[in-house]
Every structure is written in C-alpha cells, then in structure tokens.
Coordinates of C-alpha atoms and ligand atoms in Angstrom, one line a residue:
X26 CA 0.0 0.0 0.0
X27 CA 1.3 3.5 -1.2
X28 CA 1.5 6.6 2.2
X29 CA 1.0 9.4 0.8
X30 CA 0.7 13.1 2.5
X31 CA -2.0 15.2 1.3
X32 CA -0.4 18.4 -0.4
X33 CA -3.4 20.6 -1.9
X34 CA -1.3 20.7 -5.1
X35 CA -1.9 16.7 -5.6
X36 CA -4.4 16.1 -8.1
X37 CA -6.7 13.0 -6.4
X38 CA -8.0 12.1 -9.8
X39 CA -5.6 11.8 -11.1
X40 CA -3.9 9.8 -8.6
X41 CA -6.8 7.5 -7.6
X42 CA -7.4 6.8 -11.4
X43 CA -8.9 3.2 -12.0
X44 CA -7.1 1.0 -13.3
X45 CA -8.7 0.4 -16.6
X46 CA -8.1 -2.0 -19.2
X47 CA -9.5 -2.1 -22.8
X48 CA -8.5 -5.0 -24.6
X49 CA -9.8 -4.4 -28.4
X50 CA -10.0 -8.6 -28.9
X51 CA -12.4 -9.3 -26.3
X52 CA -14.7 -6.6 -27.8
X53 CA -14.1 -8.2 -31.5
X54 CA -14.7 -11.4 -30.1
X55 CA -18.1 -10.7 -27.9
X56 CA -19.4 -9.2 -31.1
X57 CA -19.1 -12.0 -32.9
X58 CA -20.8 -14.3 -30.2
X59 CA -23.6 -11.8 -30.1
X60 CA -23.9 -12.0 -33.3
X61 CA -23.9 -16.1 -33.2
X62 CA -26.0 -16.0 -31.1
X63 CA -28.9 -13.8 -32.4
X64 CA -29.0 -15.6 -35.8
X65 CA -28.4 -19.3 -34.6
X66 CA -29.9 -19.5 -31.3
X67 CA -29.3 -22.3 -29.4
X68 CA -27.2 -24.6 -31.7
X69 CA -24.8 -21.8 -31.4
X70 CA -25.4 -21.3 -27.7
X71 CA -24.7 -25.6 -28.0
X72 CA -21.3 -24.8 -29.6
X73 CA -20.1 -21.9 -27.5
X74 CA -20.7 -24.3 -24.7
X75 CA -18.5 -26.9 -26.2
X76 CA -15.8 -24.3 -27.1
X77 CA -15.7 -22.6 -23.9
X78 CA -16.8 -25.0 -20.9
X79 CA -15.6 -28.1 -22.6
X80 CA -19.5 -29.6 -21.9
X81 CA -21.7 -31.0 -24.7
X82 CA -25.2 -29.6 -23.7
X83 CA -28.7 -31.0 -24.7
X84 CA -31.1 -29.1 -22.7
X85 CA -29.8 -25.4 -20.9
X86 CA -33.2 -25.6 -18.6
X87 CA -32.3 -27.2 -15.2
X88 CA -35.5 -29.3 -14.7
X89 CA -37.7 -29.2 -11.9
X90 CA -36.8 -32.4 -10.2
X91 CA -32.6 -31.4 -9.9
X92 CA -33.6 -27.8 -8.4
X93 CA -36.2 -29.6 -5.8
X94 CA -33.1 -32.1 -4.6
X95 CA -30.9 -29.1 -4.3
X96 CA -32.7 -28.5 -1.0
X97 CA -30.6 -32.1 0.2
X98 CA -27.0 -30.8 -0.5
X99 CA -27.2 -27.6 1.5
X100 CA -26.7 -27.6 5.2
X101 CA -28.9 -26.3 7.7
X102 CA -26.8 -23.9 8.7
X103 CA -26.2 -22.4 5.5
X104 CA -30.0 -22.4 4.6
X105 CA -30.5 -20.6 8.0
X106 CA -28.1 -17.5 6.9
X107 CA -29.7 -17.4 3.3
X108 CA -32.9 -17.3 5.4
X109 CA -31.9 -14.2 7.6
X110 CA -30.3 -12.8 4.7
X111 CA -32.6 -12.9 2.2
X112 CA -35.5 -11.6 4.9
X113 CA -33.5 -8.5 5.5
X114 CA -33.0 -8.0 1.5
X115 CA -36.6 -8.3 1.3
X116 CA -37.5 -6.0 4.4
X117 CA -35.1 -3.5 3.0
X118 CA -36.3 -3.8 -0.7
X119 CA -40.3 -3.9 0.4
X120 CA -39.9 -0.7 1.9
X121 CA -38.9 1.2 -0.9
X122 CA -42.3 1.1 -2.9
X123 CA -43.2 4.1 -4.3
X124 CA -46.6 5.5 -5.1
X125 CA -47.8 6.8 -8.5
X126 CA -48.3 10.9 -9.2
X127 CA -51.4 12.2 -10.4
X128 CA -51.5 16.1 -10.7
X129 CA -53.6 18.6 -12.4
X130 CA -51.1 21.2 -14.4
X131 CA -53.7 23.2 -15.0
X132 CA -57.9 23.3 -15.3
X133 CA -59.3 20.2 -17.0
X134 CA -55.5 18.9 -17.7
X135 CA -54.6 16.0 -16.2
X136 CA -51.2 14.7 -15.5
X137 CA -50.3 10.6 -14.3
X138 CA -47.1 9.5 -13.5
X139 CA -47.4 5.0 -12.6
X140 CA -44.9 2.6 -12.2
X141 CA -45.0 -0.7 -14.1
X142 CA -42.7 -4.1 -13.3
X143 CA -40.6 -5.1 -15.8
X144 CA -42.1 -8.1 -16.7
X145 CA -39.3 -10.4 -17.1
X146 CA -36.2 -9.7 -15.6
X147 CA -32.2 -12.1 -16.6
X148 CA -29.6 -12.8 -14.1
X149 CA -26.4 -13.8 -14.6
X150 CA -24.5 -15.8 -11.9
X151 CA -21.0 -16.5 -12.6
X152 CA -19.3 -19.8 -12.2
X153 CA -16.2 -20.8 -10.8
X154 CA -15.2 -22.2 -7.4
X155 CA -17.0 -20.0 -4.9
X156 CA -21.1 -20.0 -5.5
X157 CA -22.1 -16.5 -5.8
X158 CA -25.5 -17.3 -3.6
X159 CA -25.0 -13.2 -2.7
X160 CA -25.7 -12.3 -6.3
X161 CA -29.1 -14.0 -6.5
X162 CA -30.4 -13.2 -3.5
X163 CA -29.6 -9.5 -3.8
X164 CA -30.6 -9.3 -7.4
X165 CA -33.5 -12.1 -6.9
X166 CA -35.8 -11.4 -3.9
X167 CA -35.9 -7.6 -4.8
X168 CA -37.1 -9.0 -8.4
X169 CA -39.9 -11.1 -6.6
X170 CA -40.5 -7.8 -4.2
X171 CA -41.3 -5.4 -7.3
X172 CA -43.2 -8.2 -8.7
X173 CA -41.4 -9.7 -11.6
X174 CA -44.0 -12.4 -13.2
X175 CA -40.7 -14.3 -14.6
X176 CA -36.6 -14.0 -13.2
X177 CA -34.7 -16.2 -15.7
X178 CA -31.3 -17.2 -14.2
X179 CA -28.2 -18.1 -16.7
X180 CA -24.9 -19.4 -15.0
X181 CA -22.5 -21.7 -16.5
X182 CA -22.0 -25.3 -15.9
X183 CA -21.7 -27.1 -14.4
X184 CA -24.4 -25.3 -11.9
X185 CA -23.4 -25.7 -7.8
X186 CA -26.6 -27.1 -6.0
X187 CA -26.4 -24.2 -3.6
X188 CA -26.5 -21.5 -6.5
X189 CA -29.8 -23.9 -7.6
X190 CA -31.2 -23.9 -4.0
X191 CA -31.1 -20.1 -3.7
X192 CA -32.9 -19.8 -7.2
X193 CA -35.4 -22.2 -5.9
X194 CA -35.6 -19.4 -3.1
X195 CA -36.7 -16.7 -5.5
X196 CA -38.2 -18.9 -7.8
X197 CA -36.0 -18.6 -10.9
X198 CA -36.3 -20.4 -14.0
X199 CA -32.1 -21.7 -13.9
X200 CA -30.4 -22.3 -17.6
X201 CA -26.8 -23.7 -17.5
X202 CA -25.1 -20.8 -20.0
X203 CA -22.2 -18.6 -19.1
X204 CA -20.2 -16.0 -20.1
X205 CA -21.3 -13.5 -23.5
X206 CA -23.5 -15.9 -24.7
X207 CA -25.3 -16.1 -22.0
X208 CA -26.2 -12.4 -22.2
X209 CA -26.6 -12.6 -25.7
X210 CA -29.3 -15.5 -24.9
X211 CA -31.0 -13.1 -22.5
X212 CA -31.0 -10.2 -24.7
X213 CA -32.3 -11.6 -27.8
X214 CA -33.7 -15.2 -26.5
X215 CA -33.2 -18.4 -28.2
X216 CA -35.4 -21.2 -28.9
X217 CA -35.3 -22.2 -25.2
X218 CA -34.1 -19.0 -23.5
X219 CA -36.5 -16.5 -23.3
X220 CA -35.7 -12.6 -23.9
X221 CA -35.7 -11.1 -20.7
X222 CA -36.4 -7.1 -20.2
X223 CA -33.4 -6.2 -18.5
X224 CA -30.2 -7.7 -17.2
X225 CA -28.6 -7.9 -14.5
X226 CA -25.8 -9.4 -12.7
X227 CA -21.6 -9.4 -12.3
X228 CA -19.3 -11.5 -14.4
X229 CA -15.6 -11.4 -16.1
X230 CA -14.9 -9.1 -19.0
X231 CA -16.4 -10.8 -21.7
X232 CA -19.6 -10.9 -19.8
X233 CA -19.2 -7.4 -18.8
X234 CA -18.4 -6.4 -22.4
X235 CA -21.7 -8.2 -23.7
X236 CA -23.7 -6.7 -21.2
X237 CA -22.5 -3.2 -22.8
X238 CA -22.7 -4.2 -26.3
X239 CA -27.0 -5.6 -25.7
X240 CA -27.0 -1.9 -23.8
X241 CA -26.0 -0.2 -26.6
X242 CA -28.6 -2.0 -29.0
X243 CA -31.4 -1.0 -26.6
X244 CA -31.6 -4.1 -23.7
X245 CA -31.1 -2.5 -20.4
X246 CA -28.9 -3.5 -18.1
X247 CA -28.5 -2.5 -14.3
X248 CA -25.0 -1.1 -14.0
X249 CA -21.5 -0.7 -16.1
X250 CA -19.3 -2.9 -14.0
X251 CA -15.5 -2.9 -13.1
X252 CA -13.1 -3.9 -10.3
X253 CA -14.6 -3.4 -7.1
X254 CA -13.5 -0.4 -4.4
X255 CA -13.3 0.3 -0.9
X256 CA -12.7 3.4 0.6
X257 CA -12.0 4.0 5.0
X258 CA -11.9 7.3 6.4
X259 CA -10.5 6.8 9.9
X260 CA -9.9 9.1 12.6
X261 CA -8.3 8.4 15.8
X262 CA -11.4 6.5 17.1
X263 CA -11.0 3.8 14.9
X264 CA -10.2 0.5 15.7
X265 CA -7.0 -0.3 13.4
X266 CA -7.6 -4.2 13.3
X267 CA -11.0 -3.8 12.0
X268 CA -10.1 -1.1 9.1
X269 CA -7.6 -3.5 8.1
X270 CA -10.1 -6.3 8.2
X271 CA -12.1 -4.6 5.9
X272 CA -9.4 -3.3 3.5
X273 CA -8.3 -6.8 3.1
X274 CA -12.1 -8.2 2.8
X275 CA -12.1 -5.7 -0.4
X276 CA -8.4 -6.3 -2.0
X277 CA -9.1 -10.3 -1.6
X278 CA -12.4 -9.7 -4.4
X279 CA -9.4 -9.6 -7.3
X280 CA -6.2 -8.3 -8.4
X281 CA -7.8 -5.6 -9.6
X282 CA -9.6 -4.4 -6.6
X283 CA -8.9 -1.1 -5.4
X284 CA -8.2 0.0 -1.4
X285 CA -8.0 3.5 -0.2
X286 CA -7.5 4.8 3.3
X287 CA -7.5 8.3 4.5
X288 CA -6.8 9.3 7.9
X289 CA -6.3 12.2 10.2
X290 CA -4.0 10.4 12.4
X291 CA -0.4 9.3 11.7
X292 CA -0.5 6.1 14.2
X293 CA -4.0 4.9 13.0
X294 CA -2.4 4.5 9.2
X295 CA 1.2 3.0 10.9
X296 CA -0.9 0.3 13.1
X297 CA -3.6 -0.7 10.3
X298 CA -0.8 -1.3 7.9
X299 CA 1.1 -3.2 10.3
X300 CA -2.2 -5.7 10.7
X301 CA -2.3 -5.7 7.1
X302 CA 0.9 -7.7 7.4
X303 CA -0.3 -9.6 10.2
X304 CA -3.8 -10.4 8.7
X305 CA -2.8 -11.3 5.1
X306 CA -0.7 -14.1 6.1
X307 CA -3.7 -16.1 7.0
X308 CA -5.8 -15.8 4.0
X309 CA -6.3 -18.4 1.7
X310 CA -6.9 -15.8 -1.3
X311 CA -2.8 -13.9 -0.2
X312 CA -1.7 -13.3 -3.2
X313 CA -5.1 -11.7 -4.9
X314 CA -5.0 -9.1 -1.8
X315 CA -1.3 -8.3 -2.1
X316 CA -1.8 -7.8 -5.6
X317 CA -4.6 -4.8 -4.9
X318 CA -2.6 -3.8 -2.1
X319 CA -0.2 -3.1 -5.1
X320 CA -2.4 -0.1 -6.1
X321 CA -3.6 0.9 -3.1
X322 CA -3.4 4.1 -0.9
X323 CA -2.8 5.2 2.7
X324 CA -3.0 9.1 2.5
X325 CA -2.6 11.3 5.6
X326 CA -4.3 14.2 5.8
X327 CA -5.5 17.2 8.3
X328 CA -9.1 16.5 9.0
X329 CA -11.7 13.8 8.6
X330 CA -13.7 16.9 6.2
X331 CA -10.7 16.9 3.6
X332 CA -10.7 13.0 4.1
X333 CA -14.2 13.7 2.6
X334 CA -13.5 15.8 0.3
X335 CA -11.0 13.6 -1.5
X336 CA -13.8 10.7 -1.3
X337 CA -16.4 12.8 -3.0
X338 CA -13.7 13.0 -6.0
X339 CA -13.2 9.1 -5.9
X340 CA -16.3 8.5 -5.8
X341 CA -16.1 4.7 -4.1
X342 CA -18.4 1.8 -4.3
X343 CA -18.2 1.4 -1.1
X344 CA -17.2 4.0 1.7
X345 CA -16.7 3.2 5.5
X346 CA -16.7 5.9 8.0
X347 CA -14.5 4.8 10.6
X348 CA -14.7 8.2 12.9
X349 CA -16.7 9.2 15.9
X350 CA -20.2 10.4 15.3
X351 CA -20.5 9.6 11.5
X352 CA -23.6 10.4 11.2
X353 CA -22.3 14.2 11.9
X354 CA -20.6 13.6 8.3
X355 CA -23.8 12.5 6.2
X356 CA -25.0 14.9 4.3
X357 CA -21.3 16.1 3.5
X358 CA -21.3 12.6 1.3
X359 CA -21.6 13.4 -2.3
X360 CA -20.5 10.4 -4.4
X361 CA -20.6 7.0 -3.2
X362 CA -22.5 3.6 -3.6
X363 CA -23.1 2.7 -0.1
X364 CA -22.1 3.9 3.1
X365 CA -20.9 1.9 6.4
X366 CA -21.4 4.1 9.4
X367 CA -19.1 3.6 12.1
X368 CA -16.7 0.9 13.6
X369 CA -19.1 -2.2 14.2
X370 CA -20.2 -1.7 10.2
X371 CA -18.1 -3.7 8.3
X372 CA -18.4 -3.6 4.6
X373 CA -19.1 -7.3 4.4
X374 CA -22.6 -6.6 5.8
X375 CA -23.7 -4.6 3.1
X376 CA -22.4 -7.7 0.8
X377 CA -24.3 -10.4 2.2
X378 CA -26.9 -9.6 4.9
X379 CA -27.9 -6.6 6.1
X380 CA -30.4 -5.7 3.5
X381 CA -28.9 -2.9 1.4
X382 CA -28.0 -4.0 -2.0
X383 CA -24.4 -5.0 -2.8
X384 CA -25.1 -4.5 -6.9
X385 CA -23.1 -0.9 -6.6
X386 CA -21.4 1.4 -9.3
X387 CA -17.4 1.1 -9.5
X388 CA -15.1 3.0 -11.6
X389 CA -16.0 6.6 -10.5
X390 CA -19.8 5.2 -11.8
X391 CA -21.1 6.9 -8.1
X392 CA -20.9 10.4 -9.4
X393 CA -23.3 9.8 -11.8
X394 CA -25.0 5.9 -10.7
X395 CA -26.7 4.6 -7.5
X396 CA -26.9 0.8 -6.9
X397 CA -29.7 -1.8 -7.5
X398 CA -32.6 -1.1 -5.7
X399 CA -36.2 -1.6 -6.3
X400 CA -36.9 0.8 -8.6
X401 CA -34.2 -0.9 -10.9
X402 CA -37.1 -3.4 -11.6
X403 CA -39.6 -1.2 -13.1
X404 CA -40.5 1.3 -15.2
X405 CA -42.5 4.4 -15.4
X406 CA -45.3 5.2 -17.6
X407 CA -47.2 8.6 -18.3
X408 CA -51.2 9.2 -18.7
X409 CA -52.8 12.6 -19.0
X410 CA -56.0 13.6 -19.8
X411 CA -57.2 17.2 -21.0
X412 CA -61.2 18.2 -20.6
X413 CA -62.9 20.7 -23.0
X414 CA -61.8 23.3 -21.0
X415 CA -58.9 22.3 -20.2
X416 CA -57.7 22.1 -24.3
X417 CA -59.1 26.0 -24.7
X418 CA -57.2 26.3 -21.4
X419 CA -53.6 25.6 -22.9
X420 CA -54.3 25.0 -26.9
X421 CA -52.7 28.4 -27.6
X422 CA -49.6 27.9 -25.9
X423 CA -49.4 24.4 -27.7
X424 CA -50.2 26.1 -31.3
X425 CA -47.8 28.9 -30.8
X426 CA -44.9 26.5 -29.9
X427 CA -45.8 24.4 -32.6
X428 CA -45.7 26.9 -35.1
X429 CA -42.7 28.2 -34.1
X430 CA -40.8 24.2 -34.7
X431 CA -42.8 25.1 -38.1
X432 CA -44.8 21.8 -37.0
X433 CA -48.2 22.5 -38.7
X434 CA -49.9 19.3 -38.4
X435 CA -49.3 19.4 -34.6
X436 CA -51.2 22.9 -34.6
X437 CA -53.5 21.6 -36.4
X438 CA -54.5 18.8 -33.9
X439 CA -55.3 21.2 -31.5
X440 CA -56.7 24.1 -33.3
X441 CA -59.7 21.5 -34.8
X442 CA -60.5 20.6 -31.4
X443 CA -60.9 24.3 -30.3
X444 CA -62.9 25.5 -33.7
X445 CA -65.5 22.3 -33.0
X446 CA -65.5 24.0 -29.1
X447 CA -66.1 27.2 -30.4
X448 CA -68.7 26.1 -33.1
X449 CA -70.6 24.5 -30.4
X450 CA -70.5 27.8 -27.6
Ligands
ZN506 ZN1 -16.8 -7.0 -0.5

C-alpha cells in the first residue's frame, strides 16, 4: 500500500485513477458471439458451450426435479443464513415502494405519472469455485418484491446445488449458459431462453463487455461494471484491526480491486498497515489481496472533512466511516455507492446480509450511478387527460410553440378541437 501526505497541489483524480483495461480482442470477439447468437440460437449457444466449458449440452433448462433435490445438499446452517439474509434483503427492498403521481397542471388537464414491473427480468450468476449465492439473493428477492412475473437465471455449468437452492428461493427459472453468450441469450432469446427485459448481474470481462454491447442496441442492463472499491476514512477513534479487516475483505475480491485509506492520524495508518501484514498471512486468497494492495493508498491528511473531500472525488463503491459520530458527516457525502457508518459496520454486511443491495457502481460510476434497488425493476409510464376546458385552457400555448418548430400538423391537432369547441359555444 502506497503513504501518501496530502499536499493541496496533488491532483486526487488523477492519482486514484482506476485502473482500466481495454482489450480491443475481447470486444471483436463478444461481437461475434452476439452476433452467433442472435442468428443461430441455441445450436450456437450448443457450440459456444462446447468451445468454452468443454461440456456438450442438450437441454440449458435445469428441470424441476434437480432444483427440488438441491434443498438435500445444502446444510442447515447455511439455509439458515440465506434465510436471515434474504428476509433483511426483502425488508429493505419492500420498503422502498413508491406510489404513483397524479397532478392537475392546469384546469381540465390531467397529469399521471405510474410505475409498471418489468415483466421479465435475466440474471447472470458467474461460475467458478466459490457460489455466488449473494448475487441472487440481492438481485433475486428484490425482483420477486417489485413483482417480476418471470426472473430467468443463466450461469454456467456445471451449476453448484447451492446457487440452484437459492434460485429455488426466489423462484427462478435456472439455464446452464455462461459467459457472453449467456447475455446474448437473454438479450435476444433463443429457442429455449426466453428474452428477458433487463439484465442484470456481475461477471468477467467478456460478460461485462456483452452486457455493454446488448445496452448499446437498446436491452437494459443495471450497471456498467469494473473492479470493485473500498474506501475507510478513519480518525483516531477507529479500531486499526477492523479497518484492516475490511481493507483486506475488499483487496481479496481480485487483483484488480482497489483500497484507499484516509486518515487524520499518523499512528491509525502505521498500526492498520502493520495488521495488514499480520492479517494477510492467513488468507487463503494472499496473493489476490497483495496484488490490490499493489495499487492501493494510505494518505494522511489534516481533517476527517478533507478525508471527505477527497472521497467525493473518488467517488467509491463502497465508503466506510471509521470516525466518531459519522452520522455528523452524512450529508457532507456526495458520491458513493453505499455507506458503512461507524466501527461495528463492516463492509461485508452490506455484501451479504444486512439488507442494502451489494449491486453498486465502481469506476467513479457513483458520481453519476446509484446501486440496484427496487426501482431498478420497473419502469414508469405517463397518462394525461385534457377536458374541454382544459384544451381551450392551454391550446394556444401548444399552437404557438408548434408553429414556431414550423410543425403545422401538430397545430393543427389542437386548433380542430378548439374550432368544433367554439362552433358548439
Ligand atoms: Zn466486498
């Protein structure tokens, strides 16, 4: 991890720039399995399988029967925690309805603002060793909250039971596809794999690149992805052990993780960095962590309000508060995904139980980007209604604006309707 010493004449965006890669080949090579994939549906979806998992594949739905005796190979303990988890995800999520708006802009006209599900919603769960159960409960239950009639699941095989058992949980339809033709599938459906709404879901670079090449022909998808972030503001009340904790808990998600801590206090940086050392040693995932230590910052500076400052231009995924009275800070938080208040709120909370979603923006995303939430699942529709009186009320302010785009058959529209008012008075 890098010390720095704040100097106003450092340039944090500079500095705290995201490692970014753009790799020309995968983007050649996701086009052309989009493209496969739209035109030959599932044969190619049959060959991309072969070519890329090594498995020859029949049928991509998971039938009922092996998702019921998925329920067998998780252990009680384990379906306990999904339990709590997925409650507090739903609490969370349940709460955040919001209600339609219905206003009159004027006499006799009529204004409706309504929210509508999306229908059917895709999630993509990547493979490898460790199940991402986190990734469909956070993306699944607040699907089934807003009301999703259909939450289809792609992940490639082979599938782990306990990523089938927590589909089960949210009651999604599970295919065994990875990687960009899996979001291809999604985005354009197949034969068996139904086109889904919106996407969602994490995933390596070719499954992040796909997801931004179905965006850019119209499929919606819930947030541009990259390495995730962590930045700790600590002031001399924190507890060095536990900011180091959750420094590491962010560098051991990849390589190319980011960590950043700022601090007011020379010995809080010395003694978390010295239980970095201590702590790393015993974690199975080592190396990952050392290698986002790699471009990681400590960085001193004179008060927790320019440790603030600094965040606002990094704009983190995630952001813990490590200071006394945090809540003394909140409204001075501009950009970041999600917020961890105090000492005894680690950032692995918000990742797996607490009930905020972990689906958050990276890359500097927050200035702009808030996370998954249940709004993410619907859409908004527009009504309005004009009266009699309410046309004669504002038809000459829509004929004059019309005229003035030179738009006559607009002005038209309206003018008719007030010359058959007038005929009738
Ligand atoms: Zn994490």
């Amino acid at each position: 991890m890098v010390t720095i010493t704040d100097k106003t004449n450092i340039n944090y965006s500079e500095l705290l720039k995201r490692p970014v890669e753009y790799n020309p080949e995968i983007r050649v090579s996701v086009q052309e399995i989009i493209e496969k994939v739209r035109v030959q549906g599932d044969s190619a979806l049959r060959l991309l399988t072969k070519k890329f998992d090594g498995i020859d594949i029949d049928r991509f739905e998971v039938d009922e029967q092996t998702i019921a005796s998925s329920q067998n190979q998780v252990g009680e303990n384990l379906k306990a925690a999904i339990e709590i988890a997925a409650r507090n995800i739903e609490r969370f999520h349940s709460a955040q309805k919001v209600s339609d708006v219905e206003v009159a802009t004027m006499p006799g006209v009529s204004c409706k603002l309504v929210y509508r599900l999306l229908e059917r919603v895709g999630l993509y769960v990547p493979g490898g060793t460790a199940p991402l159960i986190s990734t469909v409960l956070m993306l699944g239950v607040p699907a089934k909250v807003a009301g999703c009639k259909e939450l289809i699941v792609c992940t490639p095989p082979p599938v782990n039971p306990i990523i089938l058992y927590a589909c089960s949980l949210v009651g999604a339809k599970v295919f065994t596809v990875g990687g960009a033709q899996a979001i291809a599938a999604m985005a354009f459906g197949t034969e068996t794999i139904p086109r889904v709404d919106k996407i969602f879901g994490p995933g390596n670079n070719y499954v992040t690149e796909a997801k931004m090449q179905v965006s850019a022909m119209g499929i919606p998808i819930d947030i541009p992805a990259g390495p995730s972030e962590l930045l700790v503001i600590a002031d001399e009340s924190a507890i060095p052990q536990f900011v180091a904790a959750d420094l590491l808990s962010q560098a051991e998600h990849g390589a190319d993780s980011q960590v950043v801590l700022i601090s007011n206090c020379n010995s809080i940086i010395n003694e978390t960095l010295d239980e970095i050392n201590k702590q790393v040693k015993n974690l199975p995932r080592m190396n990952i962590a050392l290698k986002a230590l790699e471009n990681s910052y400590a960085i001193k500076v004179e008060t927790v309000e320019r440790a603030i400052e600094i965040s606002n231009t990094y704009a983190p995924e995630h952001l813990i508060l490590a200071v006394a009275s945090p809540e003394k800070y909140e409204t001075m938080i501009k950009n970041a995904g999600s917020v961890f208040m105090g000492n005894y709120t680690p950032e692995s909370a918000g990742d797996y139980a607490s009930g905020t979603n972990h689906t958050l923006p990276t890359s500097g995303f927050a200035r702009s980007w808030g996370g998954v939430n249940l709004l993410s699942f619907t859409k908004t529709i527009t009504y309005q209604s004009i009266t009699p009186e309410g046309i004669q009320e504002l038809g000459n302010c829509i004929v004059e604006l019309a005229n003035a785009e030179r738009l006559t058959a607009h002005a038209n529209a309206v003018k008719l309707r007030m010359e058959k008012l007038s005929n009738q008075s």
